[in-house]
Amino acid sequence: MTPAHPNRLVYAITLGLLAALGPLCIDLYLPALPELARDLGTETATAQLSLTAGLLGLGAGQLLFGPMSDKFGRIRPLLLSLALLFIASIGCALAKDIHALLVAHLFEGLAGAGGAVLSRAIARDMYSGHELTRFFALLMLVNGLAPIGAPVLGGALMTVLNWRGIFVVLGAIAVLLILLARWKLRETLPAERRSQGSIFSAWAALGQVITHRPFMGFCLTQGFMMSGMFAYIGASPFVLQQIYGLSPQAFSLCFAANRYWPGDCLPNQRPALSAVGRISRAEGRPDAGVCRLQLPAAGRRERRAAAAGTGGAVLHHR
């Protein structure tokens, strides 16, 4: 562990919250999406583009904050991403039309990617071996729970707030994380270990990554699986609320129950955490299998052998 005697609980909570920023940016306002469309006077399809904008930001942000954290350390890019998250969230809350909202939510997704990237980078600096593998598995659990909890929290907030208030809450979460990062987290990447090249030099390696067939195969598999899920995410608020007449609160519970079934909940992912450790030891590599592993049927004893996870499995390629 790089820091001397860090507060493990504080680090675990803070890094878990950072890892959850991506799902929060996408899922927290889902129950309010029909109200958002009505208030801004836009069509359903245009309102759904806000999800697309957020996803584009999440993807682009990883390409930005990853190289930045290797060159400038972890804390400064983290604080920058959280400050951007606050500004973008307030921008969403104050949006006068759908176009302003789309731009603000694009930057909100960009900022949310910083939390996802830097939580893993800080964990990699702090831990090694099987301890790193288990901590990554913990972050996987957070990523599984956040898409369930975020819409439920959003539905609860809709009892006292409108859709603009939900983005204000997201801005308040950004402020809380800024305070935690500023006073509780320490720099984990010393100057001598930082990248000496420019940020743009890291992008040059993307050509090699894109031409790596096993990597692209896993990426395409993940992308096709996630595309179906996001079609459901974008359509479900309108179908369940406007056609079936569910309230935002009832929708959020229905959405959470539907996400619970594939195995994204904590009880069903405990076997995945254990499996990651076993794979790591069998491969002799601490990074084997830590990218993504879900056992959607692991909650049922008779189906635990089924390892076809909804999120796929990316193992170490020799």
Coordinates of C-alpha atoms in Angstrom, one line a residue:
M1 CA 0.0 0.0 0.0
T2 CA 1.6 3.3 -1.1
P3 CA 0.1 5.7 1.6
A4 CA 1.3 5.2 5.1
H5 CA -1.5 3.8 7.2
P6 CA -4.4 5.3 5.3
N7 CA -7.9 5.2 6.7
R8 CA -9.1 2.1 4.8
L9 CA -12.8 2.7 5.5
V10 CA -12.7 6.3 4.4
Y11 CA -10.8 5.3 1.2
A12 CA -13.2 2.5 0.5
I13 CA -16.3 4.7 1.0
T14 CA -14.8 7.6 -1.1
L15 CA -13.6 5.4 -3.9
G16 CA -16.9 3.5 -3.9
L17 CA -18.8 6.8 -4.3
L18 CA -16.5 7.9 -7.1
A19 CA -17.0 4.6 -8.9
A20 CA -20.8 5.2 -8.6
L21 CA -20.7 8.6 -10.3
G22 CA -21.2 7.2 -13.8
P23 CA -24.4 5.3 -12.9
L24 CA -25.6 8.2 -10.9
C25 CA -25.2 10.6 -13.8
I26 CA -27.3 8.2 -16.0
D27 CA -29.8 6.6 -13.7
L28 CA -30.6 9.2 -11.0
Y29 CA -32.9 11.3 -13.2
L30 CA -34.6 8.4 -15.0
P31 CA -37.8 8.7 -13.0
A32 CA -38.0 12.4 -13.9
L33 CA -37.4 11.9 -17.7
P34 CA -41.1 12.2 -18.7
E35 CA -41.5 15.3 -16.6
L36 CA -38.3 16.7 -18.0
A37 CA -39.7 16.2 -21.6
R38 CA -43.0 17.9 -20.7
D39 CA -41.4 20.8 -18.9
L40 CA -38.9 21.5 -21.8
G41 CA -41.6 21.0 -24.4
T42 CA -39.7 18.4 -26.3
E43 CA -40.4 15.0 -27.8
T44 CA -39.7 11.7 -26.1
A45 CA -36.9 10.8 -28.5
T46 CA -35.2 14.1 -28.0
A47 CA -35.3 13.8 -24.2
Q48 CA -33.8 10.3 -24.6
L49 CA -30.9 11.9 -26.3
S50 CA -29.8 13.2 -22.9
L51 CA -28.9 9.6 -22.1
T52 CA -26.9 9.4 -25.3
A53 CA -25.1 12.6 -24.4
G54 CA -24.2 11.3 -21.0
L55 CA -22.9 8.1 -22.4
L56 CA -20.7 9.9 -24.9
G57 CA -19.3 12.0 -22.1
L58 CA -18.6 8.9 -20.0
G59 CA -16.7 7.4 -22.9
A60 CA -14.7 10.5 -23.8
G61 CA -13.9 11.3 -20.2
Q62 CA -12.0 8.0 -19.8
L63 CA -9.7 9.0 -22.6
L64 CA -9.2 12.4 -21.0
F65 CA -8.8 11.7 -17.3
G66 CA -6.8 8.6 -17.6
P67 CA -3.8 10.2 -19.3
M68 CA -4.2 13.3 -17.1
S69 CA -4.0 11.3 -13.9
D70 CA -0.8 9.5 -15.2
K71 CA 0.9 12.9 -15.9
F72 CA -0.4 15.2 -13.1
G73 CA -1.1 12.7 -10.3
R74 CA -4.5 11.5 -9.1
I75 CA -5.8 14.3 -6.8
R76 CA -5.7 17.3 -9.2
P77 CA -7.5 15.6 -12.1
L78 CA -10.0 14.2 -9.5
L79 CA -10.8 17.6 -8.1
L80 CA -11.1 19.0 -11.7
S81 CA -13.6 16.3 -12.6
L82 CA -15.6 16.9 -9.5
A83 CA -15.7 20.6 -10.0
L84 CA -16.8 20.0 -13.6
L85 CA -19.5 17.7 -12.3
F86 CA -20.8 20.4 -10.0
I87 CA -20.9 23.0 -12.8
A88 CA -22.5 20.6 -15.3
S89 CA -25.1 19.5 -12.8
I90 CA -26.1 23.1 -12.0
G91 CA -26.1 23.7 -15.8
C92 CA -28.6 20.8 -16.2
A93 CA -30.8 22.2 -13.4
L94 CA -30.9 25.7 -15.0
A95 CA -31.3 24.5 -18.6
K96 CA -34.0 26.5 -20.4
D97 CA -34.3 24.1 -23.4
I98 CA -33.4 20.6 -24.3
H99 CA -30.3 21.7 -26.3
A100 CA -28.8 23.4 -23.2
L101 CA -29.6 20.2 -21.2
L102 CA -27.9 18.0 -23.8
V103 CA -24.7 20.0 -23.7
A104 CA -24.7 20.2 -19.9
H105 CA -25.3 16.5 -19.6
L106 CA -22.6 15.7 -22.0
F107 CA -20.1 17.5 -19.7
E108 CA -21.8 15.8 -16.7
G109 CA -21.0 12.4 -18.2
L110 CA -17.5 13.6 -19.0
A111 CA -17.0 14.5 -15.3
G112 CA -18.5 11.3 -14.1
A113 CA -16.0 9.3 -16.0
G114 CA -13.3 11.0 -13.9
G115 CA -14.6 9.3 -10.8
A116 CA -14.7 5.9 -12.5
V117 CA -11.2 6.1 -13.9
L118 CA -9.5 7.7 -10.8
S119 CA -11.2 5.4 -8.3
R120 CA -9.5 2.4 -10.0
A121 CA -6.2 4.3 -10.5
I122 CA -6.0 5.2 -6.8
A123 CA -6.9 1.6 -5.8
R124 CA -4.1 0.3 -8.2
D125 CA -1.6 2.7 -6.5
M126 CA -2.6 1.6 -3.0
Y127 CA -3.0 -2.1 -3.3
S128 CA -1.3 -5.0 -5.1
G129 CA -1.7 -8.7 -5.6
H130 CA -4.8 -10.5 -4.4
E131 CA -5.7 -7.4 -2.2
L132 CA -6.0 -5.3 -5.4
T133 CA -8.1 -8.0 -7.0
R134 CA -10.5 -8.1 -4.1
F135 CA -10.8 -4.3 -4.0
F136 CA -11.6 -4.2 -7.7
A137 CA -14.2 -6.8 -7.0
L138 CA -15.7 -4.5 -4.3
L139 CA -15.8 -1.7 -6.9
M140 CA -17.7 -4.1 -9.2
L141 CA -20.3 -4.6 -6.5
V142 CA -20.7 -0.8 -6.2
N143 CA -21.1 -0.6 -10.0
G144 CA -23.8 -3.3 -9.7
L145 CA -25.7 -1.7 -6.9
A146 CA -25.5 1.9 -8.1
P147 CA -27.8 1.4 -11.1
I148 CA -30.4 -0.2 -8.7
G149 CA -30.1 2.4 -6.0
A150 CA -29.9 5.5 -8.2
P151 CA -33.4 5.4 -9.7
V152 CA -34.9 4.5 -6.3
L153 CA -33.2 7.6 -4.9
G154 CA -34.4 9.6 -7.8
G155 CA -37.9 8.4 -7.4
A156 CA -37.8 9.3 -3.7
L157 CA -36.5 12.7 -4.5
M158 CA -39.4 13.2 -6.9
T159 CA -41.8 13.2 -3.9
V160 CA -40.3 16.6 -2.8
L161 CA -38.4 17.9 -5.8
N162 CA -38.9 18.3 -9.6
W163 CA -36.4 17.1 -12.2
R164 CA -34.3 20.2 -11.8
G165 CA -33.9 19.5 -8.1
I166 CA -32.5 16.0 -8.9
F167 CA -29.6 17.7 -10.7
V168 CA -29.1 20.0 -7.8
V169 CA -28.7 17.0 -5.6
L170 CA -26.2 15.5 -8.0
G171 CA -24.3 18.8 -7.7
A172 CA -24.4 18.5 -3.9
I173 CA -22.9 15.0 -4.1
A174 CA -20.1 16.5 -6.2
V175 CA -19.4 19.1 -3.5
L176 CA -19.4 16.4 -0.8
L177 CA -16.9 14.4 -2.8
I178 CA -14.7 17.5 -3.4
L179 CA -14.5 17.9 0.4
L180 CA -13.7 14.2 0.9
A181 CA -11.1 14.2 -1.8
R182 CA -9.5 17.5 -0.6
W183 CA -9.2 16.5 3.1
K184 CA -9.2 12.8 3.3
L185 CA -7.4 11.5 0.2
R186 CA -3.7 11.8 -0.4
E187 CA -1.7 11.7 -3.6
T188 CA -0.9 8.1 -4.4
L189 CA 1.2 8.6 -7.5
P190 CA 4.5 10.2 -6.6
A191 CA 6.2 12.6 -9.1
E192 CA 8.9 10.1 -10.1
R193 CA 6.3 7.5 -11.3
R194 CA 4.3 10.0 -13.4
S195 CA 4.3 9.9 -17.2
Q196 CA 6.9 12.2 -18.8
G197 CA 5.1 12.4 -22.1
S198 CA 2.2 14.6 -23.1
I199 CA -1.4 13.7 -22.6
F200 CA -1.8 13.4 -26.4
S201 CA 1.1 10.8 -26.6
A202 CA -1.1 8.4 -24.7
W203 CA -3.8 8.6 -27.4
A204 CA -1.2 7.4 -30.0
A205 CA -1.3 4.0 -28.3
L206 CA -5.1 3.7 -29.2
G207 CA -4.2 2.6 -32.6
Q208 CA -2.5 -0.5 -31.2
V209 CA -5.4 -1.2 -28.9
I210 CA -8.0 -0.9 -31.6
T211 CA -6.1 -3.3 -33.8
H212 CA -5.8 -5.9 -31.0
R213 CA -8.4 -8.4 -32.1
P214 CA -9.1 -10.1 -28.7
F215 CA -9.5 -6.7 -27.0
M216 CA -11.9 -5.5 -29.8
G217 CA -13.8 -8.7 -29.6
F218 CA -14.5 -8.2 -25.9
C219 CA -15.3 -4.6 -26.5
L220 CA -17.8 -5.4 -29.2
T221 CA -19.4 -8.1 -27.2
Q222 CA -19.8 -5.8 -24.2
G223 CA -21.1 -3.0 -26.5
F224 CA -23.8 -5.2 -28.1
M225 CA -24.9 -6.5 -24.7
M226 CA -25.1 -3.1 -23.2
S227 CA -27.0 -1.6 -26.2
G228 CA -30.0 -3.7 -25.5
M229 CA -30.0 -2.7 -21.9
F230 CA -29.8 1.0 -22.7
A231 CA -32.6 0.7 -25.1
Y232 CA -34.7 -0.5 -22.2
I233 CA -33.3 2.2 -19.9
G234 CA -34.2 4.9 -22.3
A235 CA -37.7 3.6 -23.1
S236 CA -38.9 2.3 -19.7
P237 CA -39.6 5.7 -18.0
F238 CA -42.0 6.7 -20.8
V239 CA -43.6 3.2 -21.3
L240 CA -44.1 2.5 -17.6
Q241 CA -45.2 6.0 -16.6
Q242 CA -47.1 7.3 -19.6
I243 CA -48.6 4.1 -20.9
Y244 CA -49.0 2.0 -17.8
G245 CA -49.6 4.9 -15.5
L246 CA -46.9 4.2 -12.9
S247 CA -45.8 7.0 -10.7
P248 CA -42.1 8.0 -10.6
Q249 CA -41.8 6.2 -7.3
A250 CA -43.5 3.0 -8.6
F251 CA -41.4 3.2 -11.8
S252 CA -38.2 3.4 -9.8
L253 CA -39.1 0.3 -7.7
C254 CA -40.1 -1.6 -10.8
F255 CA -36.8 -0.6 -12.5
A256 CA -34.8 -1.6 -9.5
A257 CA -36.6 -5.0 -9.3
N258 CA -35.9 -5.6 -13.0
R259 CA -32.2 -4.8 -12.5
Y260 CA -32.2 -7.1 -9.4
W261 CA -33.2 -10.1 -11.5
P262 CA -30.1 -10.4 -13.8
G263 CA -27.9 -10.5 -10.7
D264 CA -26.7 -6.9 -10.3
C265 CA -27.6 -7.0 -6.6
L266 CA -25.1 -7.5 -3.8
P267 CA -26.2 -11.1 -2.7
N268 CA -25.9 -12.3 -6.3
Q269 CA -22.5 -10.8 -6.8
R270 CA -20.9 -12.2 -3.7
P271 CA -20.1 -15.4 -5.7
A272 CA -18.6 -13.3 -8.4
L273 CA -16.2 -11.6 -5.8
S274 CA -15.2 -15.1 -4.7
A275 CA -14.8 -16.3 -8.3
V276 CA -12.5 -13.4 -9.1
G277 CA -10.2 -14.4 -6.3
R278 CA -10.1 -18.0 -7.4
I279 CA -9.4 -17.0 -11.0
S280 CA -6.6 -14.7 -9.9
R281 CA -4.9 -17.5 -7.9
A282 CA -5.4 -20.0 -10.7
E283 CA -3.9 -17.7 -13.3
G284 CA -1.1 -16.6 -11.1
R285 CA -1.9 -13.0 -12.1
P286 CA -3.7 -10.5 -9.8
D287 CA -5.3 -8.8 -12.7
A288 CA -6.9 -11.9 -14.2
G289 CA -10.6 -11.5 -14.4
V290 CA -10.9 -8.2 -12.6
C291 CA -12.2 -6.2 -15.5
R292 CA -15.8 -7.5 -15.3
L293 CA -17.4 -10.7 -14.0
Q294 CA -21.0 -11.3 -13.2
L295 CA -22.8 -14.5 -12.4
P296 CA -26.4 -13.5 -12.9
A297 CA -27.8 -16.9 -11.7
A298 CA -25.5 -17.1 -8.7
G299 CA -28.3 -16.5 -6.3
R300 CA -29.8 -19.9 -7.1
R301 CA -27.9 -22.9 -6.0
E302 CA -29.0 -25.1 -8.9
R303 CA -27.8 -22.5 -11.4
R304 CA -24.5 -21.4 -10.0
A305 CA -22.5 -23.2 -12.7
A306 CA -24.0 -20.8 -15.2
A307 CA -21.3 -18.2 -15.8
A308 CA -22.8 -16.4 -18.8
G309 CA -22.9 -13.0 -17.2
T310 CA -24.8 -10.0 -18.5
G311 CA -21.7 -7.9 -18.2
G312 CA -19.3 -10.5 -19.8
A313 CA -15.9 -11.6 -18.6
V314 CA -12.6 -10.1 -19.7
L315 CA -9.8 -12.4 -18.6
H316 CA -6.0 -11.9 -18.9
H317 CA -4.9 -12.8 -22.4
R318 CA -1.5 -14.4 -22.6

